[in-house]
Amino acid sequence: MYETYYNLACQPFANTPNSRFFFETDQHKEALAKLEYTVRNRRGFALITGEIGSGKTTLTRTLIRRLGSEARVALINNTRVTSAQLLRLIAGEFQIQVAASADKSVLLTAIRKFVEQQHSVGRTVVIIIDEGQCLSIDEFEEIRLLTNLETETEKLVQLLILGQPELRATLKHARLAPLIQRIVMYMHLMPMSFDDMTRYIAFRLVRASKDKPNVDFSRNALEVIYEYSKGVPRIVNLVCDNALLVGYSNDTRLIDSKIIRRAITQMLPNFDGVSTDLLGGEDEPARQELDDGRRI
Ligand SMILES: Nc1ncnc2c1ncn2[C@@H]1O[C@H](COP(=O)(O)OP(=O)(O)OP(=O)(O)O)[C@@H](O)[C@H]1O
Ligand SMILES: [Mg+2]
């Protein structure tokens, strides 16, 4: 809607885990490098936890793109399933043909055969489980059976599990100790720092623009975004997307703190009032604040 106005080719702050928009903060870069290392060196099992909306899924998409055709990847997003369903999903991702009536042991055998075949032709087999916080202890134990496949020097299945912070509580369970001992890399993703967020916003604008984006965010605007989002990328995206819409509707290419506050107020669902309308509506009372800071 506002893209042409700001000289953008597409929406810069779409909330999708698009690897083309992957921005390397220090911790995202480190997490990606460690995941890639685990997979390429066939080390076995990596775990990433992170706050809601901190970039876990985006990380997996970026990793998959980097691995390219040398790896066979099963990406499991739906973890509200039984352990048999989970194995079936994994088999499905690898396009392994199994009878609809196949039970857990049949599924496990089929997956193992597939893994060994892939290994014999030099391909790495990766199972990525996103939304790991929804898995139960039983499912984790089932998954552990897959990590048992190994040669003397390497693991045949690379298992990457990502999930929200509560995943840590599940993994503390005594029954999962054998699985935890197999973790070769663990990281917890935190929200971005203010400086990272500033660079993140600039990066996404440039990435989405035809040549140069025709929009500025004032320093105060950035501070309000940070105050509200606490550096969580998904919330930063939401605020910035709304702010661009408010700026466009107000015919200004300078996004200042007033626009940000208005965008935030209008995007919050007001369940007791009338629906929000970003383009129309009354002006909020002017705030006494100067917007003369650094621009990006
Ligand atoms: N490093 C990054 N580079 C670019 N965009 C990012 C990055 N991290 C997060 N995002 C953006 O933030 C949004 C939320 O990230 P993502 O869905 O990856 O978070 P998540 O940790 O998987 O969240 P949840 O806990 O809800 O599963 C993404 O749609 C993406 O647009
Ligand atoms: Mg996610």
Short mmCIF file of C-alpha atoms and ligand atoms in Angstrom, two decimals:
data_model
loop_
_atom_site.label_atom_id
_atom_site.label_comp_id
_atom_site.label_asym_id
_atom_site.label_seq_id
_atom_site.Cartn_x
_atom_site.Cartn_y
_atom_site.Cartn_z
CA MET A 1 0.00 0.00 0.00
CA TYR A 2 2.66 2.51 1.06
CA GLU A 3 5.56 0.89 -0.84
CA THR A 4 5.68 3.27 -3.80
CA TYR A 5 5.45 6.30 -1.53
CA TYR A 6 8.63 5.26 0.31
CA ASN A 7 10.37 3.87 -2.78
CA LEU A 8 10.13 0.28 -1.59
CA ALA A 9 9.79 -2.80 -3.76
CA CYS A 10 8.02 -4.83 -1.10
CA GLN A 11 6.92 -4.60 2.51
CA PRO A 12 10.02 -4.23 4.70
CA PHE A 13 8.47 -5.41 7.94
CA ALA A 14 6.34 -8.39 6.95
CA ASN A 15 6.15 -10.82 9.84
CA THR A 16 7.24 -13.91 7.95
CA PRO A 17 10.40 -15.94 8.57
CA ASN A 18 11.80 -14.90 5.19
CA SER A 19 15.50 -15.81 5.03
CA ARG A 20 16.10 -13.04 2.47
CA PHE A 21 15.46 -10.57 5.28
CA PHE A 22 17.65 -12.42 7.77
CA PHE A 23 19.63 -9.87 9.72
CA GLU A 24 22.73 -11.01 11.54
CA THR A 25 22.75 -9.62 15.03
CA ASP A 26 25.73 -11.01 16.95
CA GLN A 27 23.62 -13.66 18.61
CA HIS A 28 21.69 -14.67 15.47
CA LYS A 29 25.00 -14.92 13.66
CA GLU A 30 26.48 -17.05 16.40
CA ALA A 31 23.42 -19.29 16.58
CA LEU A 32 23.41 -19.79 12.82
CA ALA A 33 27.13 -20.54 12.74
CA LYS A 34 26.78 -23.07 15.55
CA LEU A 35 23.81 -24.79 13.95
CA GLU A 36 25.64 -24.97 10.66
CA TYR A 37 28.74 -26.33 12.37
CA THR A 38 26.71 -29.00 14.15
CA VAL A 39 25.11 -30.14 10.93
CA ARG A 40 28.13 -29.96 8.63
CA ASN A 41 30.37 -31.76 11.11
CA ARG A 42 27.66 -34.24 11.98
CA ARG A 43 27.94 -33.58 15.66
CA GLY A 44 24.39 -34.72 16.41
CA PHE A 45 22.18 -32.59 18.55
CA ALA A 46 21.74 -28.82 18.94
CA LEU A 47 19.20 -26.95 21.00
CA ILE A 48 18.07 -23.35 20.74
CA THR A 49 15.61 -21.72 23.04
CA GLY A 50 14.51 -18.14 22.75
CA GLU A 51 11.90 -15.62 23.73
CA ILE A 52 8.65 -15.51 21.76
CA GLY A 53 9.22 -13.80 18.41
CA SER A 54 12.99 -13.64 18.87
CA GLY A 55 13.87 -15.22 15.53
CA LYS A 56 14.04 -19.00 16.02
CA THR A 57 11.93 -19.92 13.01
CA THR A 58 13.68 -17.33 10.84
CA LEU A 59 16.95 -18.94 11.88
CA THR A 60 15.81 -22.39 10.74
CA ARG A 61 14.71 -21.05 7.34
CA THR A 62 18.04 -19.34 6.87
CA LEU A 63 19.91 -22.49 7.85
CA ILE A 64 17.91 -24.64 5.43
CA ARG A 65 18.66 -22.20 2.63
CA ARG A 66 22.37 -22.29 3.45
CA LEU A 67 22.54 -26.07 3.60
CA GLY A 68 21.17 -26.36 0.09
CA SER A 69 20.92 -29.72 -1.63
CA GLU A 70 23.69 -31.44 0.29
CA ALA A 71 21.32 -32.09 3.18
CA ARG A 72 17.97 -33.81 3.42
CA VAL A 73 15.92 -31.80 5.88
CA ALA A 74 12.70 -32.65 7.70
CA LEU A 75 11.20 -29.50 9.17
CA ILE A 76 8.55 -30.18 11.79
CA ASN A 77 6.46 -27.22 12.91
CA ASN A 78 3.47 -29.04 14.22
CA THR A 79 4.43 -30.50 17.56
CA ARG A 80 1.02 -30.91 19.10
CA VAL A 81 1.04 -34.56 18.08
CA THR A 82 1.58 -37.99 19.58
CA SER A 83 4.97 -39.64 19.27
CA ALA A 84 3.67 -41.94 16.48
CA GLN A 85 2.31 -38.92 14.60
CA LEU A 86 5.62 -37.18 15.05
CA LEU A 87 7.49 -40.09 13.47
CA ARG A 88 4.92 -40.13 10.69
CA LEU A 89 5.47 -36.43 10.08
CA ILE A 90 9.22 -36.98 9.89
CA ALA A 91 8.74 -39.86 7.45
CA GLY A 92 6.42 -37.66 5.40
CA GLU A 93 8.97 -34.84 5.25
CA PHE A 94 11.56 -37.27 3.91
CA GLN A 95 8.97 -38.67 1.48
CA ILE A 96 9.39 -42.15 2.90
CA GLN A 97 6.50 -44.37 1.86
CA VAL A 98 4.87 -46.06 4.83
CA ALA A 99 1.53 -47.79 5.16
CA ALA A 100 -1.19 -45.78 6.87
CA SER A 101 -1.43 -48.55 9.46
CA ALA A 102 2.31 -48.46 10.26
CA ASP A 103 3.01 -48.37 13.99
CA LYS A 104 5.89 -46.69 15.77
CA SER A 105 8.39 -49.49 15.31
CA VAL A 106 7.65 -49.73 11.58
CA LEU A 107 8.03 -45.97 11.24
CA LEU A 108 11.30 -45.97 13.17
CA THR A 109 12.70 -48.78 11.04
CA ALA A 110 11.71 -46.99 7.83
CA ILE A 111 13.32 -43.74 8.98
CA ARG A 112 16.50 -45.55 10.03
CA LYS A 113 16.73 -47.28 6.65
CA PHE A 114 16.34 -43.92 4.92
CA VAL A 115 19.02 -42.36 7.12
CA GLU A 116 21.47 -45.15 6.33
CA GLN A 117 20.77 -44.91 2.62
CA GLN A 118 21.39 -41.16 2.65
CA HIS A 119 24.58 -41.65 4.62
CA SER A 120 25.84 -44.17 2.10
CA VAL A 121 25.54 -41.56 -0.67
CA GLY A 122 27.17 -38.86 1.48
CA ARG A 123 24.11 -36.80 2.32
CA THR A 124 23.48 -35.33 5.73
CA VAL A 125 20.10 -35.99 7.28
CA VAL A 126 18.72 -33.18 9.40
CA ILE A 127 15.58 -33.16 11.52
CA ILE A 128 14.55 -29.72 12.67
CA ILE A 129 11.85 -29.52 15.28
CA ASP A 130 10.48 -26.03 15.72
CA GLU A 131 7.97 -25.20 18.48
CA GLY A 132 9.75 -27.78 20.66
CA GLN A 133 8.01 -26.38 23.74
CA CYS A 134 4.87 -28.30 22.75
CA LEU A 135 6.61 -31.70 22.82
CA SER A 136 6.03 -34.01 25.76
CA ILE A 137 8.64 -36.12 27.51
CA ASP A 138 7.41 -39.22 25.65
CA GLU A 139 8.02 -37.58 22.30
CA PHE A 140 11.47 -36.44 23.31
CA GLU A 141 12.31 -40.01 24.30
CA GLU A 142 11.12 -41.23 20.93
CA ILE A 143 13.28 -38.68 19.19
CA ARG A 144 16.25 -39.82 21.23
CA LEU A 145 16.03 -43.21 19.57
CA LEU A 146 16.80 -41.48 16.29
CA THR A 147 19.90 -39.84 17.71
CA ASN A 148 21.30 -43.28 18.50
CA LEU A 149 22.19 -43.85 14.88
CA GLU A 150 25.89 -43.27 14.59
CA THR A 151 29.17 -44.52 13.20
CA GLU A 152 32.37 -44.54 15.21
CA THR A 153 33.04 -40.93 14.30
CA GLU A 154 29.79 -39.20 13.47
CA LYS A 155 26.09 -39.01 14.11
CA LEU A 156 23.88 -40.04 11.22
CA VAL A 157 20.95 -37.84 12.20
CA GLN A 158 21.44 -34.16 12.93
CA LEU A 159 18.73 -33.11 15.31
CA LEU A 160 17.99 -29.42 15.87
CA ILE A 161 15.33 -28.50 18.38
CA LEU A 162 14.07 -24.97 18.81
CA GLY A 163 11.51 -23.72 21.25
CA GLN A 164 10.22 -21.07 23.58
CA PRO A 165 11.74 -20.67 27.07
CA GLU A 166 9.41 -23.16 28.77
CA LEU A 167 11.10 -25.91 26.76
CA ARG A 168 13.96 -25.66 29.25
CA ALA A 169 11.65 -26.80 32.05
CA THR A 170 10.58 -29.92 30.12
CA LEU A 171 14.16 -30.81 29.34
CA LYS A 172 15.12 -30.74 33.00
CA HIS A 173 13.06 -33.88 33.59
CA ALA A 174 15.19 -36.78 34.84
CA ARG A 175 13.93 -39.13 32.12
CA LEU A 176 15.47 -36.83 29.53
CA ALA A 177 18.95 -36.85 31.02
CA PRO A 178 20.26 -39.24 28.33
CA LEU A 179 19.02 -36.85 25.65
CA ILE A 180 20.44 -33.77 27.34
CA GLN A 181 23.85 -35.41 27.58
CA ARG A 182 23.86 -35.61 23.82
CA ILE A 183 23.47 -31.87 23.28
CA VAL A 184 26.59 -30.51 21.64
CA MET A 185 25.44 -26.93 21.34
CA TYR A 186 22.90 -24.84 23.22
CA MET A 187 21.96 -21.19 22.91
CA HIS A 188 19.23 -18.99 24.24
CA LEU A 189 18.13 -16.14 21.96
CA MET A 190 17.49 -12.85 23.68
CA PRO A 191 15.69 -9.83 22.26
CA MET A 192 17.85 -7.34 20.35
CA SER A 193 19.81 -4.53 21.95
CA PHE A 194 18.87 -0.97 21.00
CA ASP A 195 21.79 -0.70 18.58
CA ASP A 196 20.95 -4.03 16.96
CA MET A 197 17.33 -2.97 16.60
CA THR A 198 18.37 0.29 14.94
CA ARG A 199 20.54 -1.57 12.44
CA TYR A 200 17.81 -4.19 11.99
CA ILE A 201 15.27 -1.54 10.96
CA ALA A 202 17.73 0.13 8.59
CA PHE A 203 18.69 -3.25 7.10
CA ARG A 204 15.10 -4.26 6.40
CA LEU A 205 14.29 -0.92 4.81
CA VAL A 206 17.29 -1.14 2.50
CA ARG A 207 16.58 -4.79 1.69
CA ALA A 208 13.02 -3.93 0.69
CA SER A 209 13.88 -0.84 -1.30
CA LYS A 210 14.38 -0.45 -5.03
CA ASP A 211 17.61 1.52 -4.60
CA LYS A 212 17.37 3.68 -1.50
CA PRO A 213 14.37 3.85 0.84
CA ASN A 214 12.81 7.29 0.96
CA VAL A 215 12.00 7.33 4.67
CA ASP A 216 13.74 8.37 7.89
CA PHE A 217 13.19 7.21 11.45
CA SER A 218 14.19 9.80 14.06
CA ARG A 219 16.26 8.82 17.09
CA ASN A 220 13.29 9.47 19.38
CA ALA A 221 11.11 7.29 17.20
CA LEU A 222 13.63 4.47 17.57
CA GLU A 223 13.66 4.93 21.31
CA VAL A 224 9.89 4.65 21.52
CA ILE A 225 9.95 1.52 19.33
CA TYR A 226 12.53 -0.01 21.65
CA GLU A 227 10.64 0.95 24.76
CA TYR A 228 7.52 -0.73 23.43
CA SER A 229 9.04 -3.76 21.71
CA LYS A 230 11.89 -4.42 24.18
CA GLY A 231 13.84 -5.41 21.07
CA VAL A 232 11.65 -8.39 20.11
CA PRO A 233 11.86 -8.56 16.30
CA ARG A 234 8.25 -9.57 15.72
CA ILE A 235 6.98 -6.58 17.70
CA VAL A 236 9.51 -4.25 16.07
CA ASN A 237 8.12 -5.38 12.71
CA LEU A 238 4.55 -4.76 13.76
CA VAL A 239 5.27 -1.28 15.07
CA CYS A 240 7.36 -0.27 12.05
CA ASP A 241 4.83 -1.60 9.57
CA ASN A 242 2.06 0.34 11.26
CA ALA A 243 4.22 3.43 11.55
CA LEU A 244 4.89 3.40 7.81
CA LEU A 245 1.17 3.22 7.22
CA VAL A 246 0.49 6.12 9.59
CA GLY A 247 3.31 8.14 7.97
CA TYR A 248 1.88 7.46 4.56
CA SER A 249 -1.63 8.43 5.60
CA ASN A 250 -0.22 11.65 7.09
CA ASP A 251 1.87 12.31 3.97
CA THR A 252 5.21 12.37 5.75
CA ARG A 253 8.42 10.46 5.14
CA LEU A 254 9.84 11.33 8.53
CA ILE A 255 8.77 8.77 11.07
CA ASP A 256 9.01 10.55 14.41
CA SER A 257 8.00 9.50 17.91
CA LYS A 258 4.52 10.93 17.51
CA ILE A 259 3.88 8.69 14.54
CA ILE A 260 5.25 5.70 16.42
CA ARG A 261 3.04 6.38 19.42
CA ARG A 262 0.06 6.74 17.18
CA ALA A 263 0.91 3.51 15.37
CA ILE A 264 1.24 1.68 18.68
CA THR A 265 -2.04 3.05 20.05
CA GLN A 266 -3.90 2.18 16.90
CA MET A 267 -2.52 -1.30 16.48
CA LEU A 268 -3.43 -2.41 19.98
CA PRO A 269 -6.74 -4.22 19.88
CA ASN A 270 -9.30 -2.34 21.88
CA PHE A 271 -11.77 -5.07 22.71
CA ASP A 272 -14.09 -2.67 24.48
CA GLY A 273 -14.27 0.00 21.80
CA VAL A 274 -14.82 0.37 18.08
CA SER A 275 -12.41 -1.19 15.59
CA THR A 276 -9.08 0.51 14.96
CA ASP A 277 -8.60 2.50 11.79
CA LEU A 278 -5.09 3.51 10.85
CA LEU A 279 -6.03 5.82 8.03
CA GLY A 280 -8.88 7.80 9.48
CA GLY A 281 -9.72 8.76 13.03
CA GLU A 282 -9.00 11.77 15.13
CA ASP A 283 -5.59 13.17 15.90
CA GLU A 284 -4.25 12.18 19.27
CA PRO A 285 -3.27 15.10 21.51
CA ALA A 286 0.13 16.42 20.47
CA ARG A 287 2.94 15.34 22.74
CA GLN A 288 5.56 17.79 23.84
CA GLU A 289 8.58 16.12 22.45
CA LEU A 290 11.29 17.15 20.07
CA ASP A 291 12.36 14.84 17.32
CA ASP A 292 15.72 16.16 16.32
CA GLY A 293 17.88 13.11 16.95
CA ARG A 294 20.04 10.93 14.76
CA ARG A 295 18.36 9.52 11.69
CA ILE A 296 18.79 6.17 10.07
N1 LIG B 1 17.49 -12.18 12.63
C1 LIG B 1 16.37 -11.77 12.02
N2 LIG B 1 16.44 -11.15 10.83
C2 LIG B 1 15.33 -10.73 10.20
N3 LIG B 1 14.11 -10.86 10.68
C3 LIG B 1 13.96 -11.45 11.87
C4 LIG B 1 15.07 -11.94 12.61
N4 LIG B 1 14.63 -12.47 13.75
C5 LIG B 1 13.31 -12.32 13.73
N5 LIG B 1 12.89 -11.72 12.62
C6 LIG B 1 11.53 -11.33 12.25
O1 LIG B 1 10.72 -11.45 13.41
C7 LIG B 1 9.60 -12.30 13.14
C8 LIG B 1 9.47 -13.25 14.29
O2 LIG B 1 10.55 -14.16 14.22
P1 LIG B 1 10.35 -15.74 14.30
O3 LIG B 1 9.02 -16.15 13.79
O4 LIG B 1 11.55 -16.34 13.68
O5 LIG B 1 10.41 -15.87 15.88
P2 LIG B 1 10.26 -17.16 16.76
O6 LIG B 1 11.34 -17.07 17.79
O7 LIG B 1 10.22 -18.37 15.90
O8 LIG B 1 8.85 -16.89 17.43
P3 LIG B 1 7.89 -17.94 18.20
O9 LIG B 1 8.46 -18.09 19.57
O10 LIG B 1 6.54 -17.28 18.21
O11 LIG B 1 7.91 -19.21 17.41
C9 LIG B 1 9.88 -13.02 11.84
O12 LIG B 1 8.72 -13.10 11.09
C10 LIG B 1 10.92 -12.18 11.15
O13 LIG B 1 10.29 -11.35 10.24
MG MG B 2 8.76 -19.80 15.66
#
